[in-house]
Amino acid sequence: ANDIQKLNDAGFHTVESVAHATARKLSDVKGISEAKVLKIKEIVKAMVPMDFKTAADALEDRKALVTLTTGSIELDKLLEGGVETGSITEVFGEFRTGKTQLCHTLCVTCQMAVTEGGAEGKAIYIDTEGTFRPNRLQAIAERFGMDPAVALENVAYARAHNSEHQMELLKMAAAIMSQDRYALVVVDSATALFRTDYMGRGELSERQMQMAQFLRQLTRLAEEFGVAVFITNQVVANPDGMSFAKDSTKPIGGNIIAHASTCRLRLRKGRGENRICTIYDSPTLPEADAQFAVGPSGICDATD
């Protein structure tokens, strides 16, 4: 029991988290010797399946995956059901393209019944830009016929103030998630703080390393708790390109983010309230576009 406490303090809250950690990481935990690490590893191996399985079994496992509806029928169609649980989905785009609105809408839809496109779980919202608006959630909850008070109760919110704090919050999130059923982790701008905490080229590799660690933790949460991890990313303008080139902006974070996220969505402005979502990279979905609109009650279908 003492050892379990030690593991908990180090951020390991489930059997999976111990099974997925390297022996080196485990021996870094204060008060756990190398001999004990090997013992723990043996016990955990018996509990968590970590060997090969057939593709047929993998297909069965994937059939059981829950997707979260985005609130827009067109967008759900594009994503073949919605935002996938158990993996990282990244959206990027300029300001005012609906990234944060998408985050807010998902916080509500993930609480709905599975038959309605939800996952019957709570949501965690890590906000780095100060753009979290609880009254927004109330409006969205009313639209989906839920009790706004209950909907707000089910969202755990934290404001991250620097990139180290952002990392700490993930540890706390793991602790919260091991106690209740969660379906979604939102990081609204996973990159904003890294962008400002590290300056210039000299600190670039350090920044990318820290960002990789952060994303690795997110991947762990997605696999361990089966939640949908939804992160937003900022863009940089490409100043040397022609300003009228079709994609003069690109997502920041380089290859590190590109490899970490399973599905990447690019948002851009359409006519009026309409926004266009393009699948930028995904292992299953074809590259295509869908239109949606940002309304007073979150994400909805595009208007003509």
CSV table of N, CA and C in Angstrom, one decimal, residues 102-252:
chain,number,residue,atom,x,y,z
A,102,LEU,N,-15.4,24.8,-30.8
A,102,LEU,CA,-15.4,23.4,-31.0
A,102,LEU,C,-15.1,22.7,-29.7
A,103,CYS,N,-14.2,23.2,-28.9
A,103,CYS,CA,-13.8,22.7,-27.6
A,103,CYS,C,-15.0,22.7,-26.7
A,104,HIS,N,-15.6,23.9,-26.6
A,104,HIS,CA,-16.8,24.1,-25.7
A,104,HIS,C,-17.9,23.1,-26.1
A,105,THR,N,-18.2,23.0,-27.4
A,105,THR,CA,-19.3,22.1,-27.8
A,105,THR,C,-19.0,20.7,-27.4
A,106,LEU,N,-17.8,20.2,-27.6
A,106,LEU,CA,-17.4,18.9,-27.2
A,106,LEU,C,-17.6,18.6,-25.7
A,107,CYS,N,-17.3,19.6,-24.9
A,107,CYS,CA,-17.4,19.5,-23.5
A,107,CYS,C,-18.8,19.1,-23.1
A,108,VAL,N,-19.8,19.6,-23.8
A,108,VAL,CA,-21.2,19.3,-23.5
A,108,VAL,C,-21.6,18.0,-24.2
A,109,THR,N,-21.2,17.8,-25.5
A,109,THR,CA,-21.7,16.6,-26.2
A,109,THR,C,-21.1,15.3,-25.6
A,110,CYS,N,-19.9,15.4,-25.0
A,110,CYS,CA,-19.3,14.1,-24.5
A,110,CYS,C,-20.1,13.6,-23.3
A,111,GLN,N,-21.0,14.4,-22.7
A,111,GLN,CA,-21.8,14.0,-21.6
A,111,GLN,C,-23.1,13.3,-22.0
A,112,MET,N,-23.4,13.4,-23.3
A,112,MET,CA,-24.7,12.8,-23.7
A,112,MET,C,-24.6,11.3,-23.8
A,113,ALA,N,-25.8,10.7,-24.0
A,113,ALA,CA,-25.9,9.2,-24.1
A,113,ALA,C,-25.1,8.8,-25.4
A,114,VAL,N,-24.6,7.6,-25.3
A,114,VAL,CA,-23.8,7.0,-26.5
A,114,VAL,C,-24.6,7.0,-27.7
A,115,THR,N,-26.0,6.7,-27.6
A,115,THR,CA,-26.8,6.7,-28.7
A,115,THR,C,-27.0,8.0,-29.4
A,116,GLU,N,-26.8,9.1,-28.7
A,116,GLU,CA,-27.0,10.4,-29.2
A,116,GLU,C,-25.6,11.1,-29.7
A,117,GLY,N,-24.6,10.3,-29.6
A,117,GLY,CA,-23.3,10.8,-30.1
A,117,GLY,C,-22.4,11.3,-29.0
A,118,GLY,N,-22.7,10.9,-27.8
A,118,GLY,CA,-21.9,11.3,-26.6
A,118,GLY,C,-21.1,10.1,-26.1
A,119,ALA,N,-20.6,10.2,-24.9
A,119,ALA,CA,-19.8,9.1,-24.4
A,119,ALA,C,-20.1,8.9,-22.9
A,120,GLU,N,-21.1,9.7,-22.4
A,120,GLU,CA,-21.6,9.5,-21.0
A,120,GLU,C,-20.4,9.7,-20.0
A,121,GLY,N,-19.6,10.7,-20.3
A,121,GLY,CA,-18.5,10.9,-19.4
A,121,GLY,C,-18.3,12.4,-19.1
A,122,LYS,N,-17.5,12.7,-18.2
A,122,LYS,CA,-17.2,14.1,-17.9
A,122,LYS,C,-16.1,14.7,-18.7
A,123,ALA,N,-15.8,16.0,-18.6
A,123,ALA,CA,-14.8,16.6,-19.4
A,123,ALA,C,-13.8,17.3,-18.6
A,124,ILE,N,-12.5,17.3,-19.1
A,124,ILE,CA,-11.5,18.2,-18.4
A,124,ILE,C,-11.1,19.2,-19.4
A,125,TYR,N,-11.0,20.5,-19.0
A,125,TYR,CA,-10.7,21.6,-19.9
A,125,TYR,C,-9.4,22.3,-19.3
A,126,ILE,N,-8.3,22.2,-20.1
A,126,ILE,CA,-7.1,22.9,-19.7
A,126,ILE,C,-7.0,24.1,-20.6
A,127,ASP,N,-7.0,25.3,-20.0
A,127,ASP,CA,-7.1,26.5,-20.8
A,127,ASP,C,-5.8,27.3,-20.7
A,128,THR,N,-5.2,27.6,-21.8
A,128,THR,CA,-3.9,28.4,-21.7
A,128,THR,C,-4.1,29.8,-22.1
A,129,GLU,N,-5.2,30.1,-22.7
A,129,GLU,CA,-5.3,31.4,-23.3
A,129,GLU,C,-6.4,32.3,-22.6
A,130,GLY,N,-7.0,31.7,-21.6
A,130,GLY,CA,-8.0,32.5,-20.9
A,130,GLY,C,-9.3,32.7,-21.7
A,131,THR,N,-9.6,31.7,-22.5
A,131,THR,CA,-10.8,31.8,-23.4
A,131,THR,C,-11.9,30.9,-23.0
A,132,PHE,N,-11.8,30.3,-21.8
A,132,PHE,CA,-12.9,29.4,-21.4
A,132,PHE,C,-14.1,30.3,-20.9
A,133,ARG,N,-15.3,30.0,-21.4
A,133,ARG,CA,-16.5,30.7,-21.0
A,133,ARG,C,-17.6,29.8,-20.5
A,134,PRO,N,-17.8,29.7,-19.2
A,134,PRO,CA,-18.8,28.8,-18.7
A,134,PRO,C,-20.2,29.1,-19.2
A,135,ASN,N,-20.5,30.4,-19.4
A,135,ASN,CA,-21.9,30.7,-19.9
A,135,ASN,C,-22.1,30.2,-21.3
A,136,ARG,N,-21.0,30.0,-22.0
A,136,ARG,CA,-21.1,29.4,-23.4
A,136,ARG,C,-21.6,28.0,-23.2
A,137,LEU,N,-21.1,27.3,-22.2
A,137,LEU,CA,-21.5,25.9,-22.0
A,137,LEU,C,-22.9,25.8,-21.6
A,138,GLN,N,-23.4,26.8,-20.9
A,138,GLN,CA,-24.9,26.8,-20.5
A,138,GLN,C,-25.7,26.8,-21.8
A,139,ALA,N,-25.4,27.7,-22.7
A,139,ALA,CA,-26.1,27.9,-23.9
A,139,ALA,C,-26.1,26.6,-24.7
A,140,ILE,N,-24.9,26.0,-24.8
A,140,ILE,CA,-24.8,24.7,-25.6
A,140,ILE,C,-25.6,23.6,-24.9
A,141,ALA,N,-25.6,23.5,-23.6
A,141,ALA,CA,-26.3,22.5,-22.9
A,141,ALA,C,-27.8,22.6,-23.1
A,142,GLU,N,-28.3,23.9,-23.1
A,142,GLU,CA,-29.7,24.1,-23.3
A,142,GLU,C,-30.1,23.7,-24.7
A,143,ARG,N,-29.2,23.9,-25.7
A,143,ARG,CA,-29.5,23.5,-27.1
A,143,ARG,C,-29.7,22.0,-27.2
A,144,PHE,N,-28.9,21.2,-26.4
A,144,PHE,CA,-29.0,19.8,-26.5
A,144,PHE,C,-30.0,19.2,-25.5
A,145,GLY,N,-30.7,20.1,-24.9
A,145,GLY,CA,-31.8,19.7,-23.9
A,145,GLY,C,-31.2,19.1,-22.7
A,146,MET,N,-30.1,19.6,-22.2
A,146,MET,CA,-29.6,19.1,-20.9
A,146,MET,C,-29.7,20.2,-19.9
A,147,ASP,N,-29.6,19.8,-18.6
A,147,ASP,CA,-29.7,20.7,-17.5
A,147,ASP,C,-28.4,21.5,-17.4
A,148,PRO,N,-28.4,22.8,-17.7
A,148,PRO,CA,-27.1,23.5,-17.7
A,148,PRO,C,-26.3,23.4,-16.4
A,149,ALA,N,-27.0,23.4,-15.3
A,149,ALA,CA,-26.2,23.3,-14.0
A,149,ALA,C,-25.5,22.0,-13.9
A,150,VAL,N,-26.1,20.9,-14.4
A,150,VAL,CA,-25.5,19.6,-14.3
A,150,VAL,C,-24.3,19.5,-15.3
A,151,ALA,N,-24.6,20.1,-16.5
A,151,ALA,CA,-23.5,20.1,-17.5
A,151,ALA,C,-22.3,20.8,-17.0
A,152,LEU,N,-22.5,21.9,-16.3
A,152,LEU,CA,-21.3,22.6,-15.8
A,152,LEU,C,-20.6,21.9,-14.7
A,153,GLU,N,-21.4,21.2,-13.9
A,153,GLU,CA,-20.8,20.4,-12.8
A,153,GLU,C,-19.8,19.3,-13.4
A,154,ASN,N,-20.1,18.8,-14.6
A,154,ASN,CA,-19.3,17.7,-15.2
A,154,ASN,C,-18.1,18.2,-15.9
A,155,VAL,N,-17.8,19.5,-15.9
A,155,VAL,CA,-16.6,19.9,-16.6
A,155,VAL,C,-15.6,20.4,-15.6
A,156,ALA,N,-14.4,19.8,-15.5
A,156,ALA,CA,-13.4,20.3,-14.6
A,156,ALA,C,-12.5,21.2,-15.4
A,157,TYR,N,-12.3,22.4,-14.9
A,157,TYR,CA,-11.6,23.4,-15.6
A,157,TYR,C,-10.3,23.9,-14.9
A,158,ALA,N,-9.2,24.1,-15.6
A,158,ALA,CA,-8.0,24.6,-15.0
A,158,ALA,C,-7.4,25.6,-16.0
A,159,ARG,N,-6.8,26.7,-15.4
A,159,ARG,CA,-6.1,27.6,-16.2
A,159,ARG,C,-4.6,27.4,-16.1
A,160,ALA,N,-3.9,27.2,-17.1
A,160,ALA,CA,-2.5,26.9,-17.0
A,160,ALA,C,-1.8,28.3,-17.2
A,161,HIS,N,-0.8,28.5,-16.4
A,161,HIS,CA,-0.1,29.8,-16.5
A,161,HIS,C,1.3,29.8,-17.1
A,162,ASN,N,1.9,28.6,-17.1
A,162,ASN,CA,3.2,28.5,-17.9
A,162,ASN,C,3.3,27.0,-18.3
A,163,SER,N,4.3,26.7,-19.1
A,163,SER,CA,4.3,25.4,-19.7
A,163,SER,C,4.6,24.3,-18.7
A,164,GLU,N,5.3,24.7,-17.6
A,164,GLU,CA,5.6,23.7,-16.5
A,164,GLU,C,4.3,23.3,-15.8
A,165,HIS,N,3.5,24.4,-15.5
A,165,HIS,CA,2.2,24.2,-14.8
A,165,HIS,C,1.3,23.4,-15.7
A,166,GLN,N,1.4,23.6,-17.0
A,166,GLN,CA,0.5,22.9,-17.9
A,166,GLN,C,0.8,21.4,-17.8
A,167,MET,N,2.1,21.1,-17.6
A,167,MET,CA,2.6,19.7,-17.5
A,167,MET,C,2.0,19.1,-16.2
A,168,GLU,N,2.1,19.9,-15.1
A,168,GLU,CA,1.6,19.5,-13.8
A,168,GLU,C,0.1,19.2,-13.8
A,169,LEU,N,-0.6,20.0,-14.6
A,169,LEU,CA,-2.0,19.8,-14.6
A,169,LEU,C,-2.4,18.4,-15.2
A,170,LEU,N,-1.6,17.9,-16.1
A,170,LEU,CA,-1.9,16.6,-16.7
A,170,LEU,C,-1.8,15.5,-15.6
A,171,LYS,N,-0.8,15.7,-14.7
A,171,LYS,CA,-0.7,14.7,-13.6
A,171,LYS,C,-1.9,14.8,-12.8
A,172,MET,N,-2.4,16.0,-12.5
A,172,MET,CA,-3.6,16.2,-11.7
A,172,MET,C,-4.8,15.5,-12.4
A,173,ALA,N,-4.8,15.8,-13.7
A,173,ALA,CA,-5.9,15.2,-14.5
A,173,ALA,C,-6.0,13.7,-14.4
A,174,ALA,N,-4.8,13.1,-14.4
A,174,ALA,CA,-4.7,11.6,-14.3
A,174,ALA,C,-5.3,11.2,-13.0
A,175,ALA,N,-5.0,11.9,-11.9
A,175,ALA,CA,-5.5,11.6,-10.6
A,175,ALA,C,-7.0,11.7,-10.6
A,176,ILE,N,-7.6,12.8,-11.2
A,176,ILE,CA,-9.0,13.0,-11.2
A,176,ILE,C,-9.7,11.9,-12.0
A,177,MET,N,-9.1,11.6,-13.2
A,177,MET,CA,-9.7,10.6,-14.1
A,177,MET,C,-9.7,9.2,-13.6
A,178,SER,N,-8.8,8.9,-12.7
A,178,SER,CA,-8.8,7.5,-12.1
A,178,SER,C,-9.9,7.3,-11.2
A,179,GLN,N,-10.6,8.4,-10.8
A,179,GLN,CA,-11.7,8.3,-9.8
A,179,GLN,C,-13.1,8.3,-10.4
A,180,ASP,N,-13.2,8.8,-11.6
A,180,ASP,CA,-14.6,8.9,-12.2
A,180,ASP,C,-14.5,8.6,-13.7
A,181,ARG,N,-15.6,8.6,-14.3
A,181,ARG,CA,-15.7,8.3,-15.8
A,181,ARG,C,-15.5,9.6,-16.6
A,182,TYR,N,-14.4,9.7,-17.2
A,182,TYR,CA,-14.2,10.9,-18.1
A,182,TYR,C,-14.2,10.5,-19.5
A,183,ALA,N,-14.6,11.4,-20.4
A,183,ALA,CA,-14.7,11.0,-21.8
A,183,ALA,C,-13.8,12.0,-22.7
A,184,LEU,N,-13.4,13.1,-22.1
A,184,LEU,CA,-12.7,14.1,-23.0
A,184,LEU,C,-11.7,14.9,-22.2
A,185,VAL,N,-10.6,15.2,-22.8
A,185,VAL,CA,-9.6,16.1,-22.2
A,185,VAL,C,-9.4,17.1,-23.3
A,186,VAL,N,-9.6,18.4,-23.0
A,186,VAL,CA,-9.4,19.5,-24.0
A,186,VAL,C,-8.2,20.3,-23.5
A,187,VAL,N,-7.3,20.5,-24.4
A,187,VAL,CA,-6.2,21.5,-24.1
A,187,VAL,C,-6.3,22.6,-25.1
A,188,ASP,N,-6.9,23.7,-24.7
A,188,ASP,CA,-7.1,24.8,-25.7
A,188,ASP,C,-5.9,25.6,-25.8
A,189,SER,N,-5.2,25.4,-26.8
A,189,SER,CA,-3.9,25.7,-27.2
A,189,SER,C,-2.9,25.0,-26.4
A,190,ALA,N,-2.5,23.9,-27.0
A,190,ALA,CA,-1.4,23.1,-26.4
A,190,ALA,C,-0.1,23.8,-26.6
A,191,THR,N,0.0,24.7,-27.5
A,191,THR,CA,1.3,25.2,-27.9
A,191,THR,C,1.6,26.7,-27.5
A,192,ALA,N,0.5,27.4,-27.1
A,192,ALA,CA,0.6,28.8,-26.9
A,192,ALA,C,1.7,29.1,-25.8
A,193,LEU,N,1.7,28.4,-24.7
A,193,LEU,CA,2.6,28.7,-23.6
A,193,LEU,C,4.1,28.3,-24.0
A,194,PHE,N,4.2,27.2,-24.7
A,194,PHE,CA,5.6,26.8,-25.1
A,194,PHE,C,6.1,27.9,-26.1
A,195,ARG,N,5.2,28.5,-26.8
A,195,ARG,CA,5.6,29.5,-27.8
A,195,ARG,C,6.2,30.7,-27.1
A,196,THR,N,5.7,31.0,-25.9
A,196,THR,CA,6.2,32.2,-25.2
A,196,THR,C,7.2,31.9,-24.1
A,197,ASP,N,7.2,30.7,-23.6
A,197,ASP,CA,8.2,30.4,-22.5
A,197,ASP,C,9.6,30.2,-23.1
A,198,TYR,N,9.7,29.8,-24.4
A,198,TYR,CA,11.0,29.5,-25.0
A,198,TYR,C,11.2,30.5,-26.1
A,199,MET,N,12.3,31.2,-26.1
A,199,MET,CA,12.5,32.3,-27.1
A,199,MET,C,13.6,31.9,-28.1
A,200,GLY,N,13.3,32.3,-29.3
A,200,GLY,CA,14.4,32.2,-30.3
A,200,GLY,C,14.8,30.8,-30.7
A,201,ARG,N,15.8,30.8,-31.6
A,201,ARG,CA,16.3,29.5,-32.1
A,201,ARG,C,17.1,28.7,-31.0
A,202,GLY,N,17.8,29.5,-30.2
A,202,GLY,CA,18.6,28.8,-29.2
A,202,GLY,C,17.9,27.8,-28.3
A,203,GLU,N,16.6,28.2,-28.0
A,203,GLU,CA,15.9,27.4,-27.1
A,203,GLU,C,14.9,26.4,-27.8
A,204,LEU,N,15.0,26.4,-29.1
A,204,LEU,CA,14.0,25.6,-29.9
A,204,LEU,C,14.0,24.2,-29.6
A,205,SER,N,15.2,23.6,-29.5
A,205,SER,CA,15.3,22.1,-29.3
A,205,SER,C,14.7,21.8,-27.9
A,206,GLU,N,15.0,22.7,-26.9
A,206,GLU,CA,14.5,22.5,-25.6
A,206,GLU,C,13.0,22.5,-25.6
A,207,ARG,N,12.5,23.5,-26.3
A,207,ARG,CA,11.0,23.7,-26.4
A,207,ARG,C,10.4,22.5,-27.0
A,208,GLN,N,11.0,22.0,-28.1
A,208,GLN,CA,10.4,20.8,-28.8
A,208,GLN,C,10.4,19.6,-27.9
A,209,MET,N,11.5,19.5,-27.1
A,209,MET,CA,11.6,18.3,-26.2
A,209,MET,C,10.5,18.4,-25.1
A,210,GLN,N,10.3,19.6,-24.6
A,210,GLN,CA,9.3,19.7,-23.5
A,210,GLN,C,7.9,19.5,-24.1
A,211,MET,N,7.7,20.0,-25.3
A,211,MET,CA,6.4,19.8,-26.0
A,211,MET,C,6.2,18.3,-26.3
A,212,ALA,N,7.2,17.6,-26.7
A,212,ALA,CA,7.1,16.2,-26.9
A,212,ALA,C,6.7,15.4,-25.7
A,213,GLN,N,7.3,15.8,-24.5
A,213,GLN,CA,6.9,15.2,-23.3
A,213,GLN,C,5.5,15.4,-23.0
A,214,PHE,N,5.0,16.6,-23.2
A,214,PHE,CA,3.6,17.0,-22.9
A,214,PHE,C,2.7,16.1,-23.7
A,215,LEU,N,3.0,16.0,-25.0
A,215,LEU,CA,2.2,15.3,-25.9
A,215,LEU,C,2.2,13.8,-25.6
A,216,ARG,N,3.4,13.3,-25.2
A,216,ARG,CA,3.5,11.9,-24.8
A,216,ARG,C,2.5,11.6,-23.6
A,217,GLN,N,2.5,12.6,-22.6
A,217,GLN,CA,1.6,12.4,-21.5
A,217,GLN,C,0.1,12.4,-22.0
A,218,LEU,N,-0.2,13.2,-22.9
A,218,LEU,CA,-1.5,13.2,-23.5
A,218,LEU,C,-1.9,11.9,-24.1
A,219,THR,N,-0.9,11.4,-24.9
A,219,THR,CA,-1.2,10.1,-25.6
A,219,THR,C,-1.4,9.0,-24.5
A,220,ARG,N,-0.6,9.1,-23.4
A,220,ARG,CA,-0.8,8.1,-22.3
A,220,ARG,C,-2.2,8.2,-21.8
A,221,LEU,N,-2.7,9.5,-21.5
A,221,LEU,CA,-4.0,9.6,-21.0
A,221,LEU,C,-5.1,9.0,-21.9
A,222,ALA,N,-4.9,9.3,-23.2
A,222,ALA,CA,-5.8,8.8,-24.2
A,222,ALA,C,-5.9,7.3,-24.2
A,223,GLU,N,-4.7,6.6,-24.1
A,223,GLU,CA,-4.7,5.2,-24.2
A,223,GLU,C,-5.2,4.6,-22.9
A,224,GLU,N,-4.7,5.2,-21.8
A,224,GLU,CA,-5.0,4.6,-20.5
A,224,GLU,C,-6.4,4.7,-20.0
A,225,PHE,N,-7.0,5.9,-20.3
A,225,PHE,CA,-8.4,6.1,-19.8
A,225,PHE,C,-9.4,6.0,-21.0
A,226,GLY,N,-8.9,5.9,-22.2
A,226,GLY,CA,-9.8,5.8,-23.4
A,226,GLY,C,-10.6,7.1,-23.6
A,227,VAL,N,-10.0,8.2,-23.2
A,227,VAL,CA,-10.7,9.5,-23.4
A,227,VAL,C,-10.3,10.0,-24.8
A,228,ALA,N,-11.2,10.9,-25.3
A,228,ALA,CA,-10.8,11.7,-26.5
A,228,ALA,C,-9.9,12.8,-26.1
A,229,VAL,N,-8.7,13.0,-26.6
A,229,VAL,CA,-7.9,14.2,-26.3
A,229,VAL,C,-8.0,15.1,-27.5
A,230,PHE,N,-8.4,16.3,-27.2
A,230,PHE,CA,-8.7,17.3,-28.2
A,230,PHE,C,-7.8,18.5,-28.0
A,231,ILE,N,-6.9,18.8,-28.9
A,231,ILE,CA,-6.0,19.9,-28.6
A,231,ILE,C,-6.1,20.9,-29.7
A,232,THR,N,-5.9,22.2,-29.4
A,232,THR,CA,-5.9,23.2,-30.5
A,232,THR,C,-4.5,23.7,-30.6
A,233,ASN,N,-4.2,24.2,-31.8
A,233,ASN,CA,-2.8,24.6,-32.1
A,233,ASN,C,-2.9,25.9,-32.8
A,234,GLN,N,-1.9,26.7,-32.7
A,234,GLN,CA,-1.8,28.0,-33.3
A,234,GLN,C,-1.1,27.9,-34.7
A,235,VAL,N,-1.2,28.9,-35.5
A,235,VAL,CA,-0.5,28.8,-36.8
A,235,VAL,C,0.6,29.9,-36.9
A,236,VAL,N,1.5,29.8,-37.8
A,236,VAL,CA,2.4,30.8,-38.2
A,236,VAL,C,2.2,31.2,-39.6
A,237,ALA,N,2.3,32.4,-39.9
A,237,ALA,CA,2.3,32.8,-41.3
A,237,ALA,C,3.6,32.5,-42.0
A,238,ASN,N,3.5,32.2,-43.2
A,238,ASN,CA,4.7,31.9,-43.9
A,238,ASN,C,5.1,33.1,-44.7
A,239,PRO,N,6.0,33.9,-44.2
A,239,PRO,CA,6.2,35.2,-44.7
A,239,PRO,C,6.9,35.2,-46.1
A,240,ASP,N,7.7,34.2,-46.4
A,240,ASP,CA,8.4,34.2,-47.7
A,240,ASP,C,7.5,33.7,-48.8
A,241,GLY,N,6.4,33.1,-48.5
A,241,GLY,CA,5.5,32.6,-49.5
A,241,GLY,C,4.7,33.8,-50.1
A,242,MET,N,4.1,33.5,-51.2
A,242,MET,CA,3.2,34.5,-51.8
A,242,MET,C,2.0,34.7,-50.8
A,243,SER,N,1.5,35.9,-50.6
A,243,SER,CA,0.5,36.0,-49.6
A,243,SER,C,-0.8,35.4,-50.1
A,244,PHE,N,-0.9,35.2,-51.5
A,244,PHE,CA,-2.2,34.7,-52.0
A,244,PHE,C,-2.1,33.2,-52.2
A,245,ALA,N,-1.0,32.5,-51.8
A,245,ALA,CA,-0.8,31.1,-51.9
A,245,ALA,C,-2.0,30.4,-51.1
A,246,LYS,N,-2.4,29.2,-51.5
A,246,LYS,CA,-3.6,28.7,-50.9
A,246,LYS,C,-3.4,28.3,-49.4
A,247,ASP,N,-2.2,27.9,-49.0
A,247,ASP,CA,-2.1,27.8,-47.5
A,247,ASP,C,-0.9,28.6,-47.1
A,248,SER,N,-1.1,29.8,-46.8
A,248,SER,CA,0.0,30.7,-46.4
A,248,SER,C,0.3,30.6,-44.9
A,249,THR,N,-0.5,29.7,-44.2
A,249,THR,CA,-0.2,29.5,-42.8
A,249,THR,C,0.1,28.1,-42.5
A,250,LYS,N,0.9,27.8,-41.5
A,250,LYS,CA,1.1,26.4,-41.2
A,250,LYS,C,1.0,26.2,-39.7
A,251,PRO,N,0.7,25.0,-39.2
A,251,PRO,CA,0.6,24.9,-37.7
A,251,PRO,C,2.0,24.9,-37.1
A,252,ILE,N,2.1,25.4,-35.9
A,252,ILE,CA,3.4,25.4,-35.2
A,252,ILE,C,3.6,24.1,-34.5
